[in-house]
Amino acid sequence: MFIRKLSEAQGTARQVKSDNWNSVRLLLENDNMGFSFHITTLYAGTETHMWYKNHFESVYCISGRAEIEDKATGERHLIEPGTMYALNEHDQHCLRVQEDFVCACVFNPPLKGTEVHDKDGAYGLDAEEVTD
Ligand code: 9YT
């Protein structure tokens, strides 16, 4: 068993930042759990297009509010605290954040730790690993 604290991971190599979000990656591939686990904050007023071609992802909203659009169908859903969405079909989607959106995200296969979105909004499988 091991314990990690969000407050202790913030500001280390486990925290990856972009213009639209930051992600604290509490579990990574080298933890050998078969998934990675992140606490991600997406910023109010941003719109992020994503397409996890190489991963499945589930996202549970802890606080804030965002609208998710399924880009295949145009369907939109409001995501608020207590709601989870699952990208079980490598779905192309867009997240429009109405209020700073804090969520717990699980990725399978697990991230290595340094991934940022490519031009399609995907993560590659060949990122550098984070070790600490
Ligand atoms: C909610 C969401 O879009 N999560 C994407 C993953 C996040 N950018 C991360 O943890 O890398």
Coordinates of C-alpha atoms and ligand atoms in Angstrom, one line a residue:
M1 CA 0.0 0.0 0.0
F2 CA 1.1 3.6 -0.5
I3 CA -0.4 7.0 0.1
R4 CA -0.1 10.2 -1.9
K5 CA -1.5 13.6 -1.2
L6 CA -2.8 16.0 -3.9
S7 CA -1.2 18.9 -1.9
E8 CA 2.2 17.2 -2.0
A9 CA 2.0 16.4 -5.7
Q10 CA 1.1 19.9 -6.8
G11 CA 4.1 21.8 -8.2
T12 CA 6.1 18.6 -8.8
A13 CA 6.7 16.8 -12.1
R14 CA 3.3 15.1 -11.5
Q15 CA 1.5 18.3 -12.3
V16 CA 1.2 19.1 -16.0
K17 CA -0.1 22.4 -17.1
S18 CA -1.6 23.7 -20.3
D19 CA -3.4 26.9 -21.2
N20 CA -6.8 25.3 -20.5
W21 CA -6.2 22.9 -17.7
N22 CA -3.8 21.5 -15.2
S23 CA -3.6 17.8 -14.2
V24 CA -2.0 16.3 -11.1
R25 CA -1.2 12.7 -11.9
L26 CA -1.4 10.8 -8.7
L27 CA -1.0 7.3 -10.3
L28 CA 1.0 6.6 -13.4
E29 CA 2.1 3.6 -15.5
N30 CA 5.1 2.9 -13.3
D31 CA 2.8 2.4 -10.3
N32 CA 1.7 -0.9 -12.0
M33 CA -2.0 -0.5 -11.3
G34 CA -3.1 -0.9 -14.9
F35 CA -4.6 2.6 -15.0
S36 CA -3.6 6.2 -14.2
F37 CA -5.5 8.5 -11.9
H38 CA -5.5 12.3 -12.1
I39 CA -7.1 15.2 -10.5
T40 CA -7.6 17.7 -13.3
T41 CA -8.9 21.3 -13.2
L42 CA -10.2 22.8 -16.4
Y43 CA -10.6 26.6 -16.4
A44 CA -13.8 28.5 -16.7
G45 CA -14.4 30.0 -20.2
T46 CA -12.2 27.4 -22.0
E47 CA -13.2 25.1 -24.7
T48 CA -11.0 21.9 -25.2
H49 CA -11.3 19.5 -28.0
M50 CA -10.1 16.0 -27.2
W51 CA -9.9 12.6 -28.9
Y52 CA -8.3 9.9 -26.9
K53 CA -7.6 7.6 -29.8
N54 CA -5.2 5.5 -27.7
H55 CA -7.0 5.5 -24.3
F56 CA -10.2 4.9 -22.6
E57 CA -11.1 7.6 -20.0
S58 CA -13.7 8.1 -17.3
V59 CA -14.2 11.5 -15.7
Y60 CA -16.0 12.2 -12.4
C61 CA -16.9 15.8 -11.6
I62 CA -16.0 16.9 -8.1
S63 CA -16.8 20.6 -8.5
G64 CA -17.7 23.2 -11.1
R65 CA -19.7 22.8 -14.3
A66 CA -19.0 22.0 -17.9
E67 CA -20.9 21.0 -21.0
I68 CA -19.6 18.1 -23.0
E69 CA -20.4 17.7 -26.7
D70 CA -20.2 14.3 -28.4
K71 CA -18.7 15.4 -31.7
A72 CA -20.0 12.4 -33.6
T73 CA -23.6 13.1 -32.8
G74 CA -23.7 16.8 -31.7
E75 CA -25.3 15.7 -28.4
R76 CA -24.5 17.9 -25.4
H77 CA -24.7 17.1 -21.7
L78 CA -24.2 19.2 -18.6
I79 CA -21.6 17.7 -16.3
E80 CA -22.0 18.8 -12.6
P81 CA -20.7 17.4 -9.3
G82 CA -21.7 13.8 -8.8
T83 CA -21.8 13.0 -12.6
M84 CA -19.3 10.7 -14.4
Y85 CA -18.8 10.5 -18.2
A86 CA -17.1 7.5 -19.8
L87 CA -15.3 7.8 -23.2
N88 CA -15.8 4.1 -24.0
E89 CA -15.6 4.5 -27.8
H90 CA -12.5 6.8 -28.0
D91 CA -15.2 9.5 -28.5
Q92 CA -14.2 12.8 -30.1
H93 CA -15.6 15.4 -27.7
C94 CA -15.4 19.0 -26.6
L95 CA -15.6 20.3 -23.1
R96 CA -16.9 23.9 -22.6
V97 CA -16.2 24.9 -19.0
Q98 CA -18.8 27.2 -17.4
E99 CA -17.3 27.2 -13.9
D100 CA -13.8 25.9 -12.9
F101 CA -14.2 22.2 -13.4
V102 CA -12.4 19.9 -11.0
C103 CA -12.5 16.2 -11.8
A104 CA -11.0 12.8 -11.1
C105 CA -9.9 11.1 -14.3
V106 CA -8.9 7.5 -14.9
F107 CA -7.0 6.4 -18.1
N108 CA -6.5 2.9 -19.5
P109 CA -3.8 2.3 -20.5
P110 CA -2.1 4.4 -17.9
L111 CA -0.3 7.6 -18.7
K112 CA 3.4 7.8 -18.2
G113 CA 3.2 11.2 -16.8
T114 CA 4.4 13.9 -19.2
E115 CA 1.7 13.7 -21.9
V116 CA 0.1 16.8 -23.3
H117 CA -2.5 16.9 -26.1
D118 CA -1.3 16.6 -29.7
K119 CA -2.9 18.4 -32.6
D120 CA -5.9 16.1 -32.5
G121 CA -6.4 16.3 -28.7
A122 CA -4.9 12.9 -28.1
Y123 CA -2.1 11.5 -25.9
G124 CA 0.6 9.4 -27.6
L125 CA 1.9 6.1 -26.1
D126 CA 5.6 7.1 -26.1
A127 CA 5.8 9.9 -23.6
E128 CA 8.7 10.2 -21.1
E129 CA 7.8 8.7 -17.7
V130 CA 7.7 10.7 -14.5
T131 CA 9.8 9.1 -11.7
D132 CA 9.9 10.5 -8.2
Ligands
9YT1 C1 -11.6 16.1 -18.0 C2 -10.6 15.9 -19.1 O1 -10.7 16.3 -20.2 N1 -9.5 15.3 -18.7 C3 -8.5 15.1 -19.7 C4 -7.3 14.6 -19.0 C5 -6.5 15.7 -18.4 N2 -6.2 16.7 -19.4 C6 -5.3 15.0 -17.9 O2 -5.4 14.5 -16.8 O3 -4.3 14.9 -18.6

